[in-house]
Structure formats: C-alpha cells, structure tokens
CSV table of C-alpha atoms in Angstrom, one decimal:
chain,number,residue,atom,x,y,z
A,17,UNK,CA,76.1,13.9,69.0
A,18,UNK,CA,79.1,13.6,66.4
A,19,UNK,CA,80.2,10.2,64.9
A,20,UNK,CA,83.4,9.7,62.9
A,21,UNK,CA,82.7,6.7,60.7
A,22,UNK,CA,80.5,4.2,60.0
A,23,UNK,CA,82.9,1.9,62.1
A,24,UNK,CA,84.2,4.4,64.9
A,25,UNK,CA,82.9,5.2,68.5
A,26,UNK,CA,79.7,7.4,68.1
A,27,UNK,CA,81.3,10.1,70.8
A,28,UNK,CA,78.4,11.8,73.2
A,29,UNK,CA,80.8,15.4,73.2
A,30,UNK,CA,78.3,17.8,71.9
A,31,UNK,CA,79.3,20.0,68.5
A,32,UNK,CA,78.6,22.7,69.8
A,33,UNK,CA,81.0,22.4,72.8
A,34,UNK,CA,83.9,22.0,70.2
A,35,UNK,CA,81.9,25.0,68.2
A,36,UNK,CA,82.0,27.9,71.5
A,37,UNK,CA,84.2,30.8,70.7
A,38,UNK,CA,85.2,29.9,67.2
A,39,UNK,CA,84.8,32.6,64.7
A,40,UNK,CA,85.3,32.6,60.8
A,41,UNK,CA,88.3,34.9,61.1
A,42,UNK,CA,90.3,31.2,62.8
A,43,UNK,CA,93.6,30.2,62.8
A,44,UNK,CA,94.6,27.4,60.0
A,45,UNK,CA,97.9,25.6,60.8
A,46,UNK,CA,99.9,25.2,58.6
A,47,UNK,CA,99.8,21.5,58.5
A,48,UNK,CA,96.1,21.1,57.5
A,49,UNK,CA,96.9,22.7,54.3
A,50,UNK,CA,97.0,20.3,51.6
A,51,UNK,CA,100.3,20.4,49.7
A,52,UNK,CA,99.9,17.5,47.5
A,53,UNK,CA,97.3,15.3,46.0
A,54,UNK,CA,95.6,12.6,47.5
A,55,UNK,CA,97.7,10.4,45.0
A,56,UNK,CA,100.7,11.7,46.4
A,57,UNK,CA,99.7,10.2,50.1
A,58,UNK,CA,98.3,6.8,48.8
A,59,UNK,CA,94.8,7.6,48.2
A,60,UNK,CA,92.1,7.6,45.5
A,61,UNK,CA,90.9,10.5,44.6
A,62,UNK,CA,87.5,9.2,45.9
A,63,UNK,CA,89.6,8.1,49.4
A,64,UNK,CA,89.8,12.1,51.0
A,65,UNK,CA,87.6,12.6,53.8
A,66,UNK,CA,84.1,14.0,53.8
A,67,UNK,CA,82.8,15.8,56.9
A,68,UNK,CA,78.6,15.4,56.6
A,69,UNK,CA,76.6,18.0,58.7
A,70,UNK,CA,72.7,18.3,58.9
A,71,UNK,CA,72.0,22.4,59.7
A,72,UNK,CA,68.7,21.6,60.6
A,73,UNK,CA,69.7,20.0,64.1
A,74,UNK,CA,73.9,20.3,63.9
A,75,UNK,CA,74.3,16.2,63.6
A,76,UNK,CA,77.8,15.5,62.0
A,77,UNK,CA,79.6,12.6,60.8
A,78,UNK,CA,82.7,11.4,59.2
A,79,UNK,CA,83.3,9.3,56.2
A,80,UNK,CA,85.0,8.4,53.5
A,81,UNK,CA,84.4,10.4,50.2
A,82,UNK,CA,83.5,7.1,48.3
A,83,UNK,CA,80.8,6.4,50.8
A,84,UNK,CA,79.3,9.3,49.7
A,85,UNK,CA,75.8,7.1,48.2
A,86,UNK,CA,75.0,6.1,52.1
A,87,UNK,CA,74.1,9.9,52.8
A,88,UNK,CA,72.0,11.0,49.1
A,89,UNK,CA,68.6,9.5,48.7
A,90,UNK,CA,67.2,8.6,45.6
A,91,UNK,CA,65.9,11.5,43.9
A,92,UNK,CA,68.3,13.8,44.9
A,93,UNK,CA,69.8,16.2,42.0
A,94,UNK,CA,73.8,16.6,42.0
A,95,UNK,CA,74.6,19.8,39.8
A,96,UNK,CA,77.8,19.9,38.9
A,97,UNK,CA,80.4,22.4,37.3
A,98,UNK,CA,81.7,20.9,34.0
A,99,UNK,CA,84.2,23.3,33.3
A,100,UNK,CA,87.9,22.1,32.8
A,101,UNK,CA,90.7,23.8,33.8
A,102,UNK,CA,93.3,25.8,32.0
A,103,UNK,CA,97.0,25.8,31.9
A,104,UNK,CA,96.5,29.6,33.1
A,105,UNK,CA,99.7,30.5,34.2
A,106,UNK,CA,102.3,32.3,31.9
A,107,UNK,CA,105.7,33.2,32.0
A,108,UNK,CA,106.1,37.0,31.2
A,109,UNK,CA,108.5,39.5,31.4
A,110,UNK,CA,108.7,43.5,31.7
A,111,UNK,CA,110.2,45.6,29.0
A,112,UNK,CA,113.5,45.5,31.5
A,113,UNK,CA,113.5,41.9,31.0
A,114,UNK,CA,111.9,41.5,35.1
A,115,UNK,CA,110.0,38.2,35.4
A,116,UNK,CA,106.8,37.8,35.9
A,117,UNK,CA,104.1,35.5,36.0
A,118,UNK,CA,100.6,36.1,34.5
A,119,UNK,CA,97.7,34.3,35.9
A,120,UNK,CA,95.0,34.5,32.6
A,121,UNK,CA,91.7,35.1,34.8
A,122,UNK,CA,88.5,35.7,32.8
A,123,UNK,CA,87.2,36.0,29.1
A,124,UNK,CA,85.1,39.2,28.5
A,125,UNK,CA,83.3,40.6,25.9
A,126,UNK,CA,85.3,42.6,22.7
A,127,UNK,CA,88.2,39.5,23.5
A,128,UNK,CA,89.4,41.3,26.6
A,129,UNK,CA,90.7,39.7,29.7
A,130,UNK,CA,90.8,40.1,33.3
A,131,UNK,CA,94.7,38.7,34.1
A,132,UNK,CA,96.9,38.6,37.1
A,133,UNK,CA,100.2,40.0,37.9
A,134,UNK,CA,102.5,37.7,39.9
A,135,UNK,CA,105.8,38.0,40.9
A,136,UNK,CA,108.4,34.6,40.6
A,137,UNK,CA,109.1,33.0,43.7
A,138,UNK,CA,111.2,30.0,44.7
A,139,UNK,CA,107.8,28.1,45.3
A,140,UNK,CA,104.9,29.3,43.5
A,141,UNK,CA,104.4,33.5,43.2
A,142,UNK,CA,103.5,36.1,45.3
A,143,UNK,CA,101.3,39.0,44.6
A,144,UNK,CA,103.2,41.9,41.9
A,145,UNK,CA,101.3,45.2,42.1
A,146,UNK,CA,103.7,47.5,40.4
A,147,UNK,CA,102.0,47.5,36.6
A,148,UNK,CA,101.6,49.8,34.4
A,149,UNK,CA,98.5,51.4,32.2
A,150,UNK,CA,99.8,51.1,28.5
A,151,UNK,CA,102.6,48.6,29.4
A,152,UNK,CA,103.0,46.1,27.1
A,153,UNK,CA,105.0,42.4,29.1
A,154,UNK,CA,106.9,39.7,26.2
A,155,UNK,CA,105.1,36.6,26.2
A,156,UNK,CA,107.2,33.4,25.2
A,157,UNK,CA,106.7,31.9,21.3
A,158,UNK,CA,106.4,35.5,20.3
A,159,UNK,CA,103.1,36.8,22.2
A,160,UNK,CA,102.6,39.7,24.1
A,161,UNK,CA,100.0,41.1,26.8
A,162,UNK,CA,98.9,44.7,27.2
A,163,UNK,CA,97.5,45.9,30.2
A,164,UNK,CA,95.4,48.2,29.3
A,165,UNK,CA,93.0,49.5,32.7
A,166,UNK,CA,93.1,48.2,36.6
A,167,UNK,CA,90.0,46.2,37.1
A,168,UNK,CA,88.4,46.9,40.0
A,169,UNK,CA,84.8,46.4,40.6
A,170,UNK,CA,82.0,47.8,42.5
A,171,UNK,CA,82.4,47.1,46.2
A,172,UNK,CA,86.6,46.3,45.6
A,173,UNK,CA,89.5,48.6,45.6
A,174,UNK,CA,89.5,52.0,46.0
A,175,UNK,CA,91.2,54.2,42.9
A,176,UNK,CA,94.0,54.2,44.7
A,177,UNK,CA,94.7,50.9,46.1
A,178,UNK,CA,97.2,48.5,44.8
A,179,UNK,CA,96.4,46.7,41.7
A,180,UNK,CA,96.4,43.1,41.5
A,181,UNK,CA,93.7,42.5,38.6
A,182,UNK,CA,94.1,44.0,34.6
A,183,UNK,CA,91.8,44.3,31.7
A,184,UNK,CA,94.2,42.6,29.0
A,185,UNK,CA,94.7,42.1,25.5
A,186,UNK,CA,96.8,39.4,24.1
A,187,UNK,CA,98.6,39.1,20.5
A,188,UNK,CA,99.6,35.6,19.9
A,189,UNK,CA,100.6,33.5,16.8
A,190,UNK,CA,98.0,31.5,17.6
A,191,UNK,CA,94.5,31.0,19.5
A,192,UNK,CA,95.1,31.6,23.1
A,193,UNK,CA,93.6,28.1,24.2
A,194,UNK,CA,96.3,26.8,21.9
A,195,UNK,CA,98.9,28.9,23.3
A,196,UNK,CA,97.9,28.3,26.7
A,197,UNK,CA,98.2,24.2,26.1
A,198,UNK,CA,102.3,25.2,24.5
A,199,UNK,CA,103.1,27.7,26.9
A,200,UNK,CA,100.9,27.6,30.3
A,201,UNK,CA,101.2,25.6,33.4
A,202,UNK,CA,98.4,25.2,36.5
A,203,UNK,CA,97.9,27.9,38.9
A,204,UNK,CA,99.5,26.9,42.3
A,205,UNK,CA,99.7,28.5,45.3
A,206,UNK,CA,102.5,28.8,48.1
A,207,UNK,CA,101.0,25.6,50.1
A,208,UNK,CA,101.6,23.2,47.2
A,209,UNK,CA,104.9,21.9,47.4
A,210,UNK,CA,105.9,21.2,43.8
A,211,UNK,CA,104.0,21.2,40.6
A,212,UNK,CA,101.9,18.6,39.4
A,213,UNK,CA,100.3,18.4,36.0
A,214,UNK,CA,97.2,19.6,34.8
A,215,UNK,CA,95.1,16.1,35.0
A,216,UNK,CA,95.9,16.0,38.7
A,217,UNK,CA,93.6,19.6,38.5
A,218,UNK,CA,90.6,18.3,36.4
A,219,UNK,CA,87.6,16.9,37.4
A,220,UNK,CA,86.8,13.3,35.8
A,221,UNK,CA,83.6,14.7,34.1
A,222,UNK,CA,85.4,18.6,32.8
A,223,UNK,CA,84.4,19.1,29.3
A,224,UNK,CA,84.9,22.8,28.3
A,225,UNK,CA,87.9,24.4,28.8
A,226,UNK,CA,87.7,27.3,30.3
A,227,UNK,CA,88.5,27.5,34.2
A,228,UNK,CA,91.7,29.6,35.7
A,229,UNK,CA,91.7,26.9,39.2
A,230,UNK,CA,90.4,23.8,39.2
A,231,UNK,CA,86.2,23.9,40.3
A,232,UNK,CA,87.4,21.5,43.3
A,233,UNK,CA,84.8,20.8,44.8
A,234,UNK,CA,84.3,17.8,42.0
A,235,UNK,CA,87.9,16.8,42.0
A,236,UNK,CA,86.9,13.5,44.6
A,237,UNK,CA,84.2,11.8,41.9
A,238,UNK,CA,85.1,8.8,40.3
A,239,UNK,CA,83.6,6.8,37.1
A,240,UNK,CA,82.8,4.5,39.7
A,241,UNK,CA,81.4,6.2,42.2
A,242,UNK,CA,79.3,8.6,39.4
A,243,UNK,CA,77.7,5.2,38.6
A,244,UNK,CA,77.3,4.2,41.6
A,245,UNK,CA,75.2,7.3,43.0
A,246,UNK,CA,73.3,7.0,39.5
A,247,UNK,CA,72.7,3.3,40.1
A,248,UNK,CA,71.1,4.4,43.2
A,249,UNK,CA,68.6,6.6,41.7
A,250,UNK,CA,70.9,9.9,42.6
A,251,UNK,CA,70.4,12.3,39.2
A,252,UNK,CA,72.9,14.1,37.9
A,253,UNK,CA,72.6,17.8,35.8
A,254,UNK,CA,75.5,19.6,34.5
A,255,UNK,CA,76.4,23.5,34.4
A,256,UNK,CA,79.0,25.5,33.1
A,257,UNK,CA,81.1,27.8,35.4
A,258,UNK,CA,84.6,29.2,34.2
A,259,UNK,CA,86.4,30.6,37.4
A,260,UNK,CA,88.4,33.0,37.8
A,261,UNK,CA,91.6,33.3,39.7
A,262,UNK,CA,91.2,33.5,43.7
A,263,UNK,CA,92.2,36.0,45.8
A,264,UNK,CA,94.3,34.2,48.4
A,265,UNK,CA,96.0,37.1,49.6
A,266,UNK,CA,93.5,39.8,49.8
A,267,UNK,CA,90.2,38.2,50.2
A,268,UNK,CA,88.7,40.4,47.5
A,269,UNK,CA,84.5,39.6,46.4
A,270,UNK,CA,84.1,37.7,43.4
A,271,UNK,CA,83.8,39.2,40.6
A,272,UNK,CA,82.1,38.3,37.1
A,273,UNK,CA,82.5,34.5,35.6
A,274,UNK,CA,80.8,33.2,32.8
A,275,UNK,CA,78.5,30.8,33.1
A,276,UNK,CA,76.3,28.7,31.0
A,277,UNK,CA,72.5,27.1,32.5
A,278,UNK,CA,71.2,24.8,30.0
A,279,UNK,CA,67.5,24.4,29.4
A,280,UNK,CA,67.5,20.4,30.2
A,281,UNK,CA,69.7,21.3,33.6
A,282,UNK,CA,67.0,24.0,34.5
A,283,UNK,CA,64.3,21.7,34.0
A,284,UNK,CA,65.8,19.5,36.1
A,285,UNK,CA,66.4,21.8,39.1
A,286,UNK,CA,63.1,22.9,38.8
A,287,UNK,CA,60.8,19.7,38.7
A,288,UNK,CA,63.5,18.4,41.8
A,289,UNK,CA,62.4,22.0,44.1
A,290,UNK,CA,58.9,21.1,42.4
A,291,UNK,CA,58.7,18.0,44.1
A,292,UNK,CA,60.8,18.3,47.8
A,293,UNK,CA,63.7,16.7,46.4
A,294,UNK,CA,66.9,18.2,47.7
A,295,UNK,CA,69.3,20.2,44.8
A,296,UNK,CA,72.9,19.8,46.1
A,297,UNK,CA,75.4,21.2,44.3
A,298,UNK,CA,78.7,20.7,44.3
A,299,UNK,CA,80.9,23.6,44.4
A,300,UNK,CA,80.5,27.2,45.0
A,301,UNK,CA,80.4,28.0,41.3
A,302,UNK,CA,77.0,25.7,40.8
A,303,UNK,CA,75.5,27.9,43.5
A,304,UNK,CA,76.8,30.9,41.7
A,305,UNK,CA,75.8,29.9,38.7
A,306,UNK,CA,72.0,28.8,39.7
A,307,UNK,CA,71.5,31.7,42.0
A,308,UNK,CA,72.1,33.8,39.0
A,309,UNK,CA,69.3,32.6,36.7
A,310,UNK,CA,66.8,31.4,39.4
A,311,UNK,CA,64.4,34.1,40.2
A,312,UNK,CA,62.3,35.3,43.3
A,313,UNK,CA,59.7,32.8,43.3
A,314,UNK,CA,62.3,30.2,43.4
A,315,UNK,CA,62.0,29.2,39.7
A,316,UNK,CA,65.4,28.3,37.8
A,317,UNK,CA,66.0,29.4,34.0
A,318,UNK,CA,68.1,28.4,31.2
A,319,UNK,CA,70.5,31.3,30.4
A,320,UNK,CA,74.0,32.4,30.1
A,321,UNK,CA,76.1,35.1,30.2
A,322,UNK,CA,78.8,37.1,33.1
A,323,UNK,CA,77.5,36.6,36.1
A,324,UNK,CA,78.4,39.3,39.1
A,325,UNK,CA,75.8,37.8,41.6
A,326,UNK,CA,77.4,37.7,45.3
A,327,UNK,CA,75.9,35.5,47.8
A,328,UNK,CA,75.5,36.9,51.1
A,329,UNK,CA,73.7,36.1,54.4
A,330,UNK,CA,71.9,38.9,54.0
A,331,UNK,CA,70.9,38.1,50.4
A,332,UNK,CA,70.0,34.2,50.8
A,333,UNK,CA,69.8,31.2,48.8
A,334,UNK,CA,67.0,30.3,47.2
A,335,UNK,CA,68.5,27.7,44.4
A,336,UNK,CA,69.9,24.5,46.1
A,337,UNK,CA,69.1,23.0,49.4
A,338,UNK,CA,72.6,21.7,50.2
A,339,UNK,CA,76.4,22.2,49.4
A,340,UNK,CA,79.5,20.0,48.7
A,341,UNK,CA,82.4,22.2,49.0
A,342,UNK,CA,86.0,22.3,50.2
A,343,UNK,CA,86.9,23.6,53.4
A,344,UNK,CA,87.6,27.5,53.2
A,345,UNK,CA,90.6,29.7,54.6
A,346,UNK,CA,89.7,31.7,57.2
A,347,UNK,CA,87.7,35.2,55.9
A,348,UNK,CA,87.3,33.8,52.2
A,349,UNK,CA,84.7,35.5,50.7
A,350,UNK,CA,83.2,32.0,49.6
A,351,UNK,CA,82.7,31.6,53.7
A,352,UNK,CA,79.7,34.3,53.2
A,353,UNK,CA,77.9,31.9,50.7
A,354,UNK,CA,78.5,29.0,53.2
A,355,UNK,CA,76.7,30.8,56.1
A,356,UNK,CA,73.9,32.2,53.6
A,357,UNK,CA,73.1,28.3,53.2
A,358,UNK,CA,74.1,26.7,56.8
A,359,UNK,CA,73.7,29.9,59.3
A,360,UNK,CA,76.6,31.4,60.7
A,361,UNK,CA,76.5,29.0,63.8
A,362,UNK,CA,76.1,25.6,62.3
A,363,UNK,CA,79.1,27.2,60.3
A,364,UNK,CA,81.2,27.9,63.2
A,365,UNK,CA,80.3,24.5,64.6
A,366,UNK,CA,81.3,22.7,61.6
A,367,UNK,CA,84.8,24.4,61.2
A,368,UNK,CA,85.4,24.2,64.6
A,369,UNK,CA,85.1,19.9,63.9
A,370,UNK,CA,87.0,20.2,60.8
A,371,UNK,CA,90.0,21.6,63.1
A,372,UNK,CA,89.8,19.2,65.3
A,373,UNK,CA,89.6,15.8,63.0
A,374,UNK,CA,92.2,17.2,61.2
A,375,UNK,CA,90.9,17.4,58.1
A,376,UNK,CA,93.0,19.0,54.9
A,377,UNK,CA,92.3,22.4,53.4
A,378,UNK,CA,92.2,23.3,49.7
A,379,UNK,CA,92.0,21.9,46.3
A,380,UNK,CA,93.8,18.5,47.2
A,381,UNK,CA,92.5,18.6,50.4
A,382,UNK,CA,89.1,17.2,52.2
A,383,UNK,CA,85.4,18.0,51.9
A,384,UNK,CA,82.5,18.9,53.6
A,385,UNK,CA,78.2,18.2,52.3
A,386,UNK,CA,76.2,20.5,53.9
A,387,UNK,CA,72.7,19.1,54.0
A,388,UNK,CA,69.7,20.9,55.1
C-alpha cells in the first residue's frame, strides 16, 4: 500500500502495479525537470517533497522534506557531504577568439586538472569536443588554460572517441580559488531557466570549497530542521567529497574525486553498524566516499585521497544501510549505485511512483530516502 501524506487518503493501489513494465532507461517529461529553486515557486528549501520507500517490503509514502524527523529514529547516523560548491564555470576563448566555456572539474596531484569543454549557448552550454592537445584557451583577468592530454579513464572512451574531459594546467595572477570567486559563475545545465547565484547551490552546512555541482542531495536541510533531527537523538557525522562535473549528455562512469574520511566520522559509522543502527547518507558522494575506505568485513577507516571506486549491483554496498538522494535521469550512472542499495525492482517501483506524483527532478528538484 502507498500513502501520500500524513493527512492524505492511504490509497489500497499496489506499487508494484504502478512499478510493471517500467525500466531505468524511462521517459522524463520535460516538465518534471526542475528549472528553478524551490525559492523561486514559494517554498523553503526544507518545503520540496520527499518520496520515503522501505526496500525491505516496497511500503512508500509521501511527505514534506521538513517532516523528515517522523521517519529517522533516534540513533540513526546522517553522514553528510560538507563540501561547498565552486563558481566552476569560466569564460574562455580559442586562439581565433571562439567562445567557450570551461567547466573546472577536479584537482589532481602535480596541480593538474580534469576541465570541461563547453560550447556557449543561448541558455546554458552544450557539449564542445573539438580541442586540441597543446592548445592553449585566454582566460579573462589575464589567465590561461592549457589542455595538455584527453582524460579518459579505464572503462570510458575509446582513443578515438570524442573528447569531452582535459588534463589542464592553469596560469593565473592569482590562486585559482581566488580567481574562480572574480571570474567564475555556477554550473547550470539546459533545464535551468536562468542563472541564479552561488548561495542558491550550497548546502547550509558546506565548509570547504571544493565542489564543481552542488552535492544536492543536502541542499533541503535547514538550521532548523538540523536541530530538530539532533534534538531527537538523530547524529550527525560529516565527510568531505569534492565532485566533479556530471556527464548529462553522455552518461559516462564516474571518475576519481577527492575525498576526505575523518577519524571521528569513521568511528562514528562504525560503532552505529556496531550496534544495528541504520547509516544513511545523504548523497551519492557519502556512499562514494564510505565505500572507498570501508573494507570487506564491513569496517569503515579514516583516510583520504582520489577515490575511483564505482558502485555497482554487482559490486554491493557494504557502508550505509539507506540513501537520501535526488531523483536520477534516466540511465545515469548514479542509478547503478541506487539499485546496488534498493534492488533493481524496488528501484523500478519507486521511479515508476515518482512519475506519477509528479515529483521534480534535479538539483532544485524533490527527494527520495531509501530505507532498508
């Protein structure tokens, strides 16, 4: 049986009758994308919608973010992605004066970085393949970019396939954080109708810069409801996670992000798994980063470093018990994590629900716990 509030009709329609058929390869109209922020429509940050499912026996329900304390217990460990997100977009242009628009991805080792190549558009960019090896692109304030290599990771592109990702160096008057607060703007994508500044893409508790897109999954907490889910006996560990930039258009794997376990968080996770309480974590990065440094017999360490760890059915989850995440486009990578967690059919149940409530896509859009 599915519900849809605390207050609505509990409906005796089955999930799984909404679930038949569905597949993760579905069709996402155009009008559940989110194009704005909650702000933008009225609401809170804390006011999008949350879709709750238990994969243990496919129960679902629908609340309000903010009620999010009537569904976590006390004892339950939120780990959350503390990264803050970077003005990572550039303006750029070709030796032949061409615009372009450089999305600044991930720090290396040896100061190198993994960048982008987008080409202007009249809303947002679209995908610019045509770089060179050796090619050197004016920066604005007097910086340039080199590209020096396509990056292209095991299990990616072939040699020969078109190049969307660059191992970069940059030569700036100053420190490219710096630069980036002068001269960068927030990544944004074709469904967001305008731009919106960078505090509409941080989550309330970021505190090291580092992030190319927003870790969204956080974006709905409050102050409040932070205290209020503490006040309840909900605990609370932080991580670090700096993402990269998505692949929207090609659905590529992930590839390497920092990441930063501390020993306190790792304690934490382990004394939880220690004694049956549920680790949620909210966001795909947290599981990213968790699955990284816990090891076979299910214990969690303190580390940090580039992570390259994909999370597959076929691989498991052996970190956190449950997930807050956004709702994925259809054949996103991230969707392999989700069923590695859930199981592909509580999965395609789910989806098939959030399709028909209506609920919102992306960064500004609604969310979905996945309990065990």
């Amino acid at each position: 049986m599915r519900t849809r509030s605390k207050d609505a009709l509990v409906h005796d329609l089955p999930i799984s009758a909404l679930g038949a058929g569905l597949s993760l390869d579905f069709e996402l109209p155009r009008e559940l994308e989110a194009a704005e922020p909650p702000e933008a429509r009225g609401l809170a940050r804390d006011q999008v919608r949350l879709m709750v499912s238990r994969r243990r026996d496919d129960w679902v329900e629908h609340i309000l973010f903010r009620d999010l304390p009537q569904v976590l217990s006390p004892g339950d460990l939120l780990v959350i992605n503390t990264s803050g997100t970077l003005k990572a977009a550039l303006k750029a242009w070709r030796a032949d004066q061409t615009p372009l628009e450089v999305h600044v991805s991930t720090h290396l080792p040896a100061d190198l970085w993994i960048v982008e190549l987008r080409q202007p558009a009249a809303n947002a960019s679209l995908p610019f393949h045509a770089g060179l090896a050796g090619e050197t692109l004016r920066l604005e304030g007097g910086g340039t970019l080199k590209l020096h290599v396509p990056y292209r990771r095991e299990r990616s592109l072939p040699d020969d396939g078109p190049v969307r990702l660059w191992i970069a160096t940059f030569a700036l008057p100053v420190p490219l954080l710096s630069y980036l607060e002068l001269h960068g703007f927030p990544i944004r994508y074709s469904y967001v109708g305008q731009a919106w500044p960078l505090e509409y893409y941080q989550t309330v508790y970021a505190t090291e810069p580092g992030s190319a897109e927003m870790p969204s999954a956080g974006r709905a907490f409050t102050p409040e409801l932070l205290t209020r889910l503490v006040a309840k006996g909900v605990q609370v560990a932080p991580l670090v996670l700096h993402t990269g930039v998505a692949s929207l258009e090609e659905h590529e794997p992930p590839y390497e992000e920092f990441y930063r376990v501390p020993l306190d968080t790792a304690r934490m996770v382990n004394a939880a798994r220690q004694a049956g309480r549920r680790i949620i974590a909210v966001g795909t990065t947290v599981v990213r980063a968790l699955e990284t440094v816990t090891d076979g017999a299910s214990v969690t360490h303190p580390g940090e470093g580039w992570t390259r760890e994909i999370i597959t059915p076929g691989r498991g989850v052996r970190a956190v018990d449950g997930l807050l995440t956004g709702l994925h486009e259809p054949r996103a990578s991230h969707l392999a994590m989700l069923e590695a967690l859930a199981g592909r059919r509580h999965l395609q149940l789910t989806y098939a629900e959030a399709l028909s409530e209506r609920y919102l896509w992306h960064e500004f859009g609604d969310l979905h716990l996945l309990l065990p």
